GROMACS .gro file of C-alpha atoms in nm:
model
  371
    1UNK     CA    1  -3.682 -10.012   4.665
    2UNK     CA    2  -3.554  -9.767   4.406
    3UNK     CA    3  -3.798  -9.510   4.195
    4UNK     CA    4  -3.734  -9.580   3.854
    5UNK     CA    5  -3.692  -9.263   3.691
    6UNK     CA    6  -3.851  -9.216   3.352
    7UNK     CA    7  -3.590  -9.058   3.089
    8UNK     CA    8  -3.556  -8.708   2.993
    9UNK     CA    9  -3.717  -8.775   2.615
   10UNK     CA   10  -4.045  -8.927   2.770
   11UNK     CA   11  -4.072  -8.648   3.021
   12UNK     CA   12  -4.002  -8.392   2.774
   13UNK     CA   13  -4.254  -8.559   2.508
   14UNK     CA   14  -4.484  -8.533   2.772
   15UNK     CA   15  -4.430  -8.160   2.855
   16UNK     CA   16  -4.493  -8.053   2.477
   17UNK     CA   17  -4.758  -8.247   2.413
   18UNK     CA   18  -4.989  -8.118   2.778
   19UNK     CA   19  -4.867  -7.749   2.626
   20UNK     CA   20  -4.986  -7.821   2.256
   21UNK     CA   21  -5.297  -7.938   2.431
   22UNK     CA   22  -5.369  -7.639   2.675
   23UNK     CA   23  -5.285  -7.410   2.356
   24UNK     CA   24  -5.530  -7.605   2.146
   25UNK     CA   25  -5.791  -7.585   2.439
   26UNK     CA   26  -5.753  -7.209   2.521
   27UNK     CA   27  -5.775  -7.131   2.085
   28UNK     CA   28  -6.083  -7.409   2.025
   29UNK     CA   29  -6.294  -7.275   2.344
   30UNK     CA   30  -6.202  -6.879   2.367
   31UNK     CA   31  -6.578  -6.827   2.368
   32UNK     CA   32  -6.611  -6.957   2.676
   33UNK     CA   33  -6.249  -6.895   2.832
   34UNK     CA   34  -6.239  -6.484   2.699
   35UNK     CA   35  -6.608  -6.388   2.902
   36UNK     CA   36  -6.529  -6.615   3.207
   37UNK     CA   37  -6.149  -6.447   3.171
   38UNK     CA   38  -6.289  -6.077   3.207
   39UNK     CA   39  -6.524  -6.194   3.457
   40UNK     CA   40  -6.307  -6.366   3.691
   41UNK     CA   41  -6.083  -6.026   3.644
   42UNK     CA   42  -6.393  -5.816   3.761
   43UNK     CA   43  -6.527  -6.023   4.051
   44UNK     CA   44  -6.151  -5.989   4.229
   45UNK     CA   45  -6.171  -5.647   4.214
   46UNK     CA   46  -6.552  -5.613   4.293
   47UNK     CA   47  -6.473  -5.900   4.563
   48UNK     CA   48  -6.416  -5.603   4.818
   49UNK     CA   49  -6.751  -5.391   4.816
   50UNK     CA   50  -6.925  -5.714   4.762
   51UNK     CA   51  -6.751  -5.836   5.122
   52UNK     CA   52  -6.832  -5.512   5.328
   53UNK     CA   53  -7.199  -5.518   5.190
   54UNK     CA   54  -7.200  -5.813   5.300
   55UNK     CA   55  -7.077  -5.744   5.680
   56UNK     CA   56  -7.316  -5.490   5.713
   57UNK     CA   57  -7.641  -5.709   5.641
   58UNK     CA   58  -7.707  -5.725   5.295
   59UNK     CA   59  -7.790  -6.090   5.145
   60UNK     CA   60  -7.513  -6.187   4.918
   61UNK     CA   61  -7.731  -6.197   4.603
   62UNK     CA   62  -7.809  -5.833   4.666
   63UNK     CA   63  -7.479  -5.731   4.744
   64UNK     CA   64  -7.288  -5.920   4.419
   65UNK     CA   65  -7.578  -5.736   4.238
   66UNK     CA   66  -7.556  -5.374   4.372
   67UNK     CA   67  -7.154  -5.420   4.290
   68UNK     CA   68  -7.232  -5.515   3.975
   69UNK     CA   69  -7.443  -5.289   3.896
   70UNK     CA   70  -7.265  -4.973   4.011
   71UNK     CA   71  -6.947  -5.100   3.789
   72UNK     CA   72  -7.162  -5.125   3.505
   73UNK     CA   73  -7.342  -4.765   3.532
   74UNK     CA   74  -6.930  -4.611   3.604
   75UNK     CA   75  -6.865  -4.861   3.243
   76UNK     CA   76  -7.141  -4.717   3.075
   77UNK     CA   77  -7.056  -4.387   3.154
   78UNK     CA   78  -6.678  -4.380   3.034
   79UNK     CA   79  -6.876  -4.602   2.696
   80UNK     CA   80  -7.112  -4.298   2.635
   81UNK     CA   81  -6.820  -4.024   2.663
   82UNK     CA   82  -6.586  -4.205   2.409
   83UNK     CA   83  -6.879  -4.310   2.206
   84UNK     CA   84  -6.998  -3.934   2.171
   85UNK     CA   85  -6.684  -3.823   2.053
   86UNK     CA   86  -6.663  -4.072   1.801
   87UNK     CA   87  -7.005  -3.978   1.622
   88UNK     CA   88  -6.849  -3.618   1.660
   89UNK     CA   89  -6.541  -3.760   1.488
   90UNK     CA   90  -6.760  -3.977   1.204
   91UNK     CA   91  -6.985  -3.697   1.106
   92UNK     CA   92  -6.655  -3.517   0.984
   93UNK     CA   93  -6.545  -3.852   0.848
   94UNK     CA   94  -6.644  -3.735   0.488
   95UNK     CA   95  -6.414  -3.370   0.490
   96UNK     CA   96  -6.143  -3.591   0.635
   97UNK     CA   97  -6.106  -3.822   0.368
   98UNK     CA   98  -6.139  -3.590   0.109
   99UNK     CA   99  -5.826  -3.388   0.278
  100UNK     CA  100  -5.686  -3.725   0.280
  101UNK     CA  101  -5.753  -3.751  -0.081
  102UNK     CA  102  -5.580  -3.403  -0.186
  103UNK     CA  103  -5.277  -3.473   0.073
  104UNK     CA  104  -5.229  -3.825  -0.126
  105UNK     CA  105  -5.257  -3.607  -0.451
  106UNK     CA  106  -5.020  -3.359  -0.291
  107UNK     CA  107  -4.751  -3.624  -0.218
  108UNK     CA  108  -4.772  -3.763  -0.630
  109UNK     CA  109  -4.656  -3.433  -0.718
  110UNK     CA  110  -4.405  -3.411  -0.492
  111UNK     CA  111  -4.301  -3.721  -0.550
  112UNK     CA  112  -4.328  -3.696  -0.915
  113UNK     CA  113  -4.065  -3.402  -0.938
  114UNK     CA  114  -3.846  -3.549  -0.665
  115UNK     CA  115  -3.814  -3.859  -0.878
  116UNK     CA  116  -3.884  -3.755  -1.241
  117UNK     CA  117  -4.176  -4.074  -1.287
  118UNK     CA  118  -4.394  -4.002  -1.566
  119UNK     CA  119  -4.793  -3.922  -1.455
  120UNK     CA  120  -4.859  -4.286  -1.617
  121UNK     CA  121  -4.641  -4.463  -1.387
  122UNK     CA  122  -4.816  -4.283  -1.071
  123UNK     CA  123  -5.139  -4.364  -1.192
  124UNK     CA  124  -5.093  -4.714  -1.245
  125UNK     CA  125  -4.870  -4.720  -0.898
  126UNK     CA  126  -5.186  -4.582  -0.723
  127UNK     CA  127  -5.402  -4.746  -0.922
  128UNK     CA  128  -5.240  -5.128  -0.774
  129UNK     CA  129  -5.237  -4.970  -0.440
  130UNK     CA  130  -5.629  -4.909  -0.449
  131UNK     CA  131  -5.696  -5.234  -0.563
  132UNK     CA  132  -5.512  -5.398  -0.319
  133UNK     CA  133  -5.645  -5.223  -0.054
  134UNK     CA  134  -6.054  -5.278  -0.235
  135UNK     CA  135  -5.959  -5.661  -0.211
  136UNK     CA  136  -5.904  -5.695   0.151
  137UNK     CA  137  -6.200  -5.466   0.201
  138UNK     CA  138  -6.466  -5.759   0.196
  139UNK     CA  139  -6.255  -5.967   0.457
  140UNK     CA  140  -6.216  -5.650   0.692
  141UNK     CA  141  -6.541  -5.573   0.677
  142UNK     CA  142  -6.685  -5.909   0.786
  143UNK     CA  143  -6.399  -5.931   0.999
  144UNK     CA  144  -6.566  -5.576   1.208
  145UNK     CA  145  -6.892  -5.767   1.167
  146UNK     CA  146  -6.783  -6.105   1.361
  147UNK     CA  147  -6.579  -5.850   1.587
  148UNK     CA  148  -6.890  -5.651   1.644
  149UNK     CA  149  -7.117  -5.973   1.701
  150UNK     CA  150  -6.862  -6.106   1.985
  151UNK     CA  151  -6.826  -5.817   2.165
  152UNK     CA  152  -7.195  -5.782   2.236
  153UNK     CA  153  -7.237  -6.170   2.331
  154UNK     CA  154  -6.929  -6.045   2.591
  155UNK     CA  155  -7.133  -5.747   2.723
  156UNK     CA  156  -7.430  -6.010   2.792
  157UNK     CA  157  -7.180  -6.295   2.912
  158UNK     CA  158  -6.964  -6.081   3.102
  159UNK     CA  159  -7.216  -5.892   3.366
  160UNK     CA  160  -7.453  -6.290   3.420
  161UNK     CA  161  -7.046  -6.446   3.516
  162UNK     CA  162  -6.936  -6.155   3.729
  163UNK     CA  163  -7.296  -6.178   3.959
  164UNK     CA  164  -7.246  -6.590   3.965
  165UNK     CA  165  -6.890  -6.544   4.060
  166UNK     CA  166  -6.958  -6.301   4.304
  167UNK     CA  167  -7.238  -6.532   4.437
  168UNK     CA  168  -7.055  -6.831   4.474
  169UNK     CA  169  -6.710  -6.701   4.523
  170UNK     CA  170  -6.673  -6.894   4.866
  171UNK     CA  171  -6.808  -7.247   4.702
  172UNK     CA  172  -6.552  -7.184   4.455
  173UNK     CA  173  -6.301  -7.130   4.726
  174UNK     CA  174  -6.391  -7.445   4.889
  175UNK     CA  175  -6.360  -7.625   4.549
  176UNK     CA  176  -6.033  -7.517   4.511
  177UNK     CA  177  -5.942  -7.643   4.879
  178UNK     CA  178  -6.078  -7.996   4.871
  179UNK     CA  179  -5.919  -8.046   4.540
  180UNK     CA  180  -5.583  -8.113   4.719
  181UNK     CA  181  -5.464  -8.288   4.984
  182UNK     CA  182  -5.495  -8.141   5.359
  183UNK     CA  183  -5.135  -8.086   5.424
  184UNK     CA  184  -5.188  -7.836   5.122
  185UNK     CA  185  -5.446  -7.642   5.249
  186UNK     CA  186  -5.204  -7.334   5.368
  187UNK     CA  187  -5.048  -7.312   5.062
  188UNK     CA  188  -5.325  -7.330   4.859
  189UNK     CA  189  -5.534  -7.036   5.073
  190UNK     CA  190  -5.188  -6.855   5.051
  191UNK     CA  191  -5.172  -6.879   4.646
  192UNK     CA  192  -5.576  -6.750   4.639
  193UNK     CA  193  -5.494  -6.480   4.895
  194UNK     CA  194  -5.213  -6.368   4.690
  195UNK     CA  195  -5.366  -6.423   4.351
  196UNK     CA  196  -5.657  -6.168   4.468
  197UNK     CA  197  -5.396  -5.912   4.599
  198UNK     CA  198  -5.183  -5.933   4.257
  199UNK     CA  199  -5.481  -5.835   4.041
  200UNK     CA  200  -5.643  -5.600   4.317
  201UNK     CA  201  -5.311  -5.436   4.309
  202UNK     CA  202  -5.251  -5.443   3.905
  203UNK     CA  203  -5.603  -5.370   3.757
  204UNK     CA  204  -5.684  -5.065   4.010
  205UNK     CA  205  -5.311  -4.920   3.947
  206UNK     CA  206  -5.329  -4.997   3.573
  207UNK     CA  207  -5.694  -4.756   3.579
  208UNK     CA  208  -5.528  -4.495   3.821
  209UNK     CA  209  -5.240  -4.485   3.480
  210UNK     CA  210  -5.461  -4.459   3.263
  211UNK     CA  211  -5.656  -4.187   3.382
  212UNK     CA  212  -5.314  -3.994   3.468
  213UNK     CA  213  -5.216  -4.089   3.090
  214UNK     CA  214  -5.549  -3.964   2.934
  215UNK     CA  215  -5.509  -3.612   3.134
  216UNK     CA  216  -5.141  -3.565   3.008
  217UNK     CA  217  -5.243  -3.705   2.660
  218UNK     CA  218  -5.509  -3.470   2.629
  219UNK     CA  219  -5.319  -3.140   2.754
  220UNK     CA  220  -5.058  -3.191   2.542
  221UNK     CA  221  -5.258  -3.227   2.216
  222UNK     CA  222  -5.504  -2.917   2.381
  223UNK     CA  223  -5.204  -2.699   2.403
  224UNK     CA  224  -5.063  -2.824   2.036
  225UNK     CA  225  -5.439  -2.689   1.904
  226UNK     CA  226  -5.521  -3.077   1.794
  227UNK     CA  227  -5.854  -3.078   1.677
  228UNK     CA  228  -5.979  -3.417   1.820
  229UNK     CA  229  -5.749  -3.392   2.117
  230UNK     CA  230  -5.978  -3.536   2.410
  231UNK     CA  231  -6.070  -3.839   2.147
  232UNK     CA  232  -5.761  -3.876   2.045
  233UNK     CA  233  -5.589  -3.868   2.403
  234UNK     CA  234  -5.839  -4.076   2.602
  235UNK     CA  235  -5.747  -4.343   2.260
  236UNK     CA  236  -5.345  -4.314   2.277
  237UNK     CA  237  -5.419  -4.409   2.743
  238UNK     CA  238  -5.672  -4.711   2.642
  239UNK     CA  239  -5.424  -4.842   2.383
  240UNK     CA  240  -5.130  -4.760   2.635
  241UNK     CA  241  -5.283  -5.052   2.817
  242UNK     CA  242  -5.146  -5.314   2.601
  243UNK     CA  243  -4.795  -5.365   2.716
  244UNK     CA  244  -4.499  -5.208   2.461
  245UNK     CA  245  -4.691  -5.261   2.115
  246UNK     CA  246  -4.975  -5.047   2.233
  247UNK     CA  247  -4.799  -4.689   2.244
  248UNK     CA  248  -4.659  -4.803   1.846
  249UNK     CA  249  -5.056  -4.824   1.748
  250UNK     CA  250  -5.158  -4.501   1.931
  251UNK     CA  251  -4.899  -4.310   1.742
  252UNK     CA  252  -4.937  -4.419   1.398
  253UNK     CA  253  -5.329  -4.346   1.464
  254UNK     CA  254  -5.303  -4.001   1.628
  255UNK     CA  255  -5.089  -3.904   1.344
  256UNK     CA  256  -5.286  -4.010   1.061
  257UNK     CA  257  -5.556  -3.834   1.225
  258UNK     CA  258  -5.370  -3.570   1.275
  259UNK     CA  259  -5.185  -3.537   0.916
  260UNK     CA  260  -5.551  -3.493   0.784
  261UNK     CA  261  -5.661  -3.208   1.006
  262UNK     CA  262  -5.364  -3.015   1.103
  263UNK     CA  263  -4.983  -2.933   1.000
  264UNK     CA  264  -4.694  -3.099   0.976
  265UNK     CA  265  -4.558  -2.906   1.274
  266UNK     CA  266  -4.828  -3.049   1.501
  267UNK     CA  267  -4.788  -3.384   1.393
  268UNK     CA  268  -4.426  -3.375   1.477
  269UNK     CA  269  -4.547  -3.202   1.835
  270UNK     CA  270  -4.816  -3.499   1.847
  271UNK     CA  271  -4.551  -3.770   1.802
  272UNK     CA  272  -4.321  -3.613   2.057
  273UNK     CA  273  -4.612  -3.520   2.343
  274UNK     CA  274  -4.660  -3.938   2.306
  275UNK     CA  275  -4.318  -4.059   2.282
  276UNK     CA  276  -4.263  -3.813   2.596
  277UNK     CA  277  -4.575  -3.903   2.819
  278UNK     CA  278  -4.498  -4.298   2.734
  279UNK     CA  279  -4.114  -4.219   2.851
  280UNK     CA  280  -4.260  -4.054   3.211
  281UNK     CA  281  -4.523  -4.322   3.208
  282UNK     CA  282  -4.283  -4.621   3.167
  283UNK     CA  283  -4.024  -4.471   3.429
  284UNK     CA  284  -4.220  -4.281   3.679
  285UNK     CA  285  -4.593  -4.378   3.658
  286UNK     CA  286  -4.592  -4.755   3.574
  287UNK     CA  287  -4.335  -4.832   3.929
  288UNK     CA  288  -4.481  -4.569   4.140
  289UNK     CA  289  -4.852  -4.620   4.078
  290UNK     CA  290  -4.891  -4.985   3.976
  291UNK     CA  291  -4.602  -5.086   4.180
  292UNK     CA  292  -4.403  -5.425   4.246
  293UNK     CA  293  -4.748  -5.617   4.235
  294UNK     CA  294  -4.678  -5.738   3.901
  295UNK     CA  295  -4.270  -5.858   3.874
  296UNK     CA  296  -4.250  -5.994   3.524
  297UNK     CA  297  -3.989  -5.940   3.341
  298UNK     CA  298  -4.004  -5.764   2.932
  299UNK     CA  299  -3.938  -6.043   2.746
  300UNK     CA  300  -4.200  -6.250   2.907
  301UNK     CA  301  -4.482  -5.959   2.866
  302UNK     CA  302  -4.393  -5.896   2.508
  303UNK     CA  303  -4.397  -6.297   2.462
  304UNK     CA  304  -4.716  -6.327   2.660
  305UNK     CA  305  -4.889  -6.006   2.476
  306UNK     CA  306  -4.803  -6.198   2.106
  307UNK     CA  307  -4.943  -6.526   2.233
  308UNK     CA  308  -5.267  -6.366   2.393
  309UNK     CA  309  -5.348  -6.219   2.048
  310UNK     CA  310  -5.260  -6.501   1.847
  311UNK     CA  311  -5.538  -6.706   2.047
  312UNK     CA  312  -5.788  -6.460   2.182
  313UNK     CA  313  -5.751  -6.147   1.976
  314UNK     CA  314  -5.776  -5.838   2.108
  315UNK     CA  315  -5.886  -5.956   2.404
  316UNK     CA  316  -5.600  -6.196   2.484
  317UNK     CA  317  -5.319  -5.863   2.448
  318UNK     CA  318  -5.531  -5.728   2.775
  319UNK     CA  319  -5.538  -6.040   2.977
  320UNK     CA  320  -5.178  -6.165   2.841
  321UNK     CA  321  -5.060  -5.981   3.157
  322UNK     CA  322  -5.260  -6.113   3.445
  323UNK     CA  323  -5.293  -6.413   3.326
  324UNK     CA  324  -4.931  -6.454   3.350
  325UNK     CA  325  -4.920  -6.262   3.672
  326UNK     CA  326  -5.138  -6.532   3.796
  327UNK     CA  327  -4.917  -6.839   3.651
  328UNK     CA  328  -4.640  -6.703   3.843
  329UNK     CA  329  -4.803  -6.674   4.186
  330UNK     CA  330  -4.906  -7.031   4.089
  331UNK     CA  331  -4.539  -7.154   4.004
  332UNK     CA  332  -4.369  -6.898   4.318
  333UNK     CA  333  -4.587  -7.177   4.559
  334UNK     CA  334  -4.535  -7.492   4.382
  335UNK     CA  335  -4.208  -7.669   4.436
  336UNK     CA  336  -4.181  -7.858   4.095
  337UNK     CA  337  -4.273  -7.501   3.901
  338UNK     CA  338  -4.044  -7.269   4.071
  339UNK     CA  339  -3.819  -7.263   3.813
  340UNK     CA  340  -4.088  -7.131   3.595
  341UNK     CA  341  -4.141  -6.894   3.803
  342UNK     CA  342  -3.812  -6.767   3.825
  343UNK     CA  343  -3.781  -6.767   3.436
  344UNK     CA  344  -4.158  -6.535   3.411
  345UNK     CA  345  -4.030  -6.274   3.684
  346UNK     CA  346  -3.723  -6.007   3.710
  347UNK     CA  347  -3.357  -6.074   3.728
  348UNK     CA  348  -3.250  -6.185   4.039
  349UNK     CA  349  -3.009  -6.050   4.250
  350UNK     CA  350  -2.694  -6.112   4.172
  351UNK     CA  351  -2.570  -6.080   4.563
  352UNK     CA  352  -2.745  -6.383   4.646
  353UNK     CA  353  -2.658  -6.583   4.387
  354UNK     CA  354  -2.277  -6.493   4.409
  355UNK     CA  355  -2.321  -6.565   4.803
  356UNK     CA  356  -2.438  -6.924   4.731
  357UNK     CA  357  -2.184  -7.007   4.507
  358UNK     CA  358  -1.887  -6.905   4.749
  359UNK     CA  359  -2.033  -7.108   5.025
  360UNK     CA  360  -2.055  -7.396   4.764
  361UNK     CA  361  -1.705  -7.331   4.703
  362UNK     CA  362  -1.593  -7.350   5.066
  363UNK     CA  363  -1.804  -7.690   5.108
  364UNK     CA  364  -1.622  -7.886   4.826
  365UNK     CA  365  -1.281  -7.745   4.976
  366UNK     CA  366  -1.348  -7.848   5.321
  367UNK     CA  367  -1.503  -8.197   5.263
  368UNK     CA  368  -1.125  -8.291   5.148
  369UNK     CA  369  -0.986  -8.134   5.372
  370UNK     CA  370  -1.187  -8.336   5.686
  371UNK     CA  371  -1.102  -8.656   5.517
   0.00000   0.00000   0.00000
């Protein structure tokens, strides 16, 4: 009997509509999906002390919770250092702006002789620029206030899912078994095996760059006589996290910064000690210290970064990355989705494919040939 196959419309129709739908779900429940995200992220890597606690005696609940809490006191410090250097940054915040304030003035008159505009047409060109900027001040500020609000229902979220994952990682495990069929049971511990090694291998490399990152960051702008230079490098690595947009953010930020409280010859060195650290990073750091864990290719990351933040915010740009390095261990083991998988990872060889092709070649030639 012959499987009716359905056409290409219905199966496409079918395809856009269960992607519309797992968009809409991931954008309608991010405050569930953003905590349990970050948490899942943190029990793989706390997964290992957690185990060898574990083998040496200590009852799991103990163990998830003496992981958790010494990733929480090493989180808390790194908070407290970046924290005191911003109140060392905002108590300046006033002499800042008002150097802002005569640099602005400084550029009308510059810009008034350059171009030979009357002091009435500067006023009222600065005068629309202010008000532009006052009316999106109410939005921004309650947009820092929901901001604000969410990350501290994360810090209380994030710790209570990382303990219950950690807890019940092995019923979680057998879920995940029983929910296929036997004769998948390999493939399915191979795919959760892999998974944990992927973001083992990405998130510990990604904070052994960033440290590395910070250091060179913060020499550079030490030896260029920046003023904030450990706030302003330990910034330009966190920021350095977010795949290809993040180093664009960090730059227009140290500068500003910068612009207000130094020369224009240390902004230009400021701007250069970034470009050049995110040109050694990119090249030398990024394959040497992360590795080949994570094989995605630019376009996808870049794709996958604009996505994350158009559902999740700031949040989604950090876990556009291993959320995709996940999908693709996912498709690699799935028949159906390898394709998918091919199209999320690097180039492939061209050897290979060039290989297949001739011996395709020589099969329709001989077939002829033996009739």
């Amino acid at each position: 009997m012959e499987v009716q196959r359905r056409p290409f419309y219905i199966k496409l129709s079918h395809c856009l509509m269960a992607i519309v739908l797992i968009f809409l779900i991931l954008y309608m429940a991010q405050g569930i999906c953003v905590p349990l995200s970050f948490a899942g992220l943190f029990a793989i890597i706390l997964s290992a002390p957690c185990g060898y606690l574990e083998r040496k005696g200590v009852p799991k609940g103990i163990a998830a919770l003496i992981s958790l809490l010494a990733a929480l006191i090493v989180m808390f410090v790194v908070l407290y250092f970046i924290s005191s250097q911003i109140m060392s940054f905002k108590n300046e915040l006033p002499a800042l702006t008002s150097q802002l304030q005569s640099s602005i003035l400084d550029l009308e008159n510059w810009a008034r002789e350059k171009f030979n505009l009357s002091s009435d047409s500067m006023r009222e060109m600065l005068h629309s620029a202010t008000s532009q900027t006052l009316s999106h001040t109410t939005s921004l500020v309650s947009f820092t206030v929901s901001t604000l609000s969410g990350a501290v229902i994360y810090l209380v979220l994030i710790p209570i899912y990382t303990f219950l994952l950690l807890l019940y990682r092995r019923l979680i495990v057998q879920f995940l078994v029983a929910s296929f069929q036997q004769k998948h049971t390999a493939v399915v511990y191979s795919v959760l095996q892999q998974t944990k090694h992927v973001i083992k291998g990405y998130v510990v490399g990604l904070l052994i760059e960033m440290v590395i990152v910070a250091i060179m960051n913060c020499a550079g702008f030490f030896i260029l006589g920046v003023k904030y230079a450990l706030l302003l490098g330990v910034i330009a690595a966190i920021l350095n996290i977010i795949p290809y947009l993040g180093i664009f953010t960090a730059c227009m930020l140290s500068i500003l910064i910068t612009y207000t409280t130094n020369g224009a010859a240390t902004v230009l060195g400021v701007a250069i000690t970034l470009v050049v650290v995110h040109l050694i990073d990119s090249n030398i750091l990024l394959p040497k210290v992360v590795g080949s864990k994570v094989k995605i290719n630019a376009l996808v990351t870049i794709l996958g970064v604009i996505v994350g933040s158009t559902l999740w915010g700031i949040p989604g740009m950090f876990l556009a990355v291993p959320i995709i390095a996940i999908l693709k261990v996912i498709f690699d083991h799935v028949e159906d989705l390898k394709p998918w998988g091919l199209l999320l990872g690097d180039e492939p060889k061209p050897v290979k494919v060039l290989k297949k092709q001739k011996n395709l070649v020589k099969q329709t030639e001989e077939k002829p040939a033996e009739g």
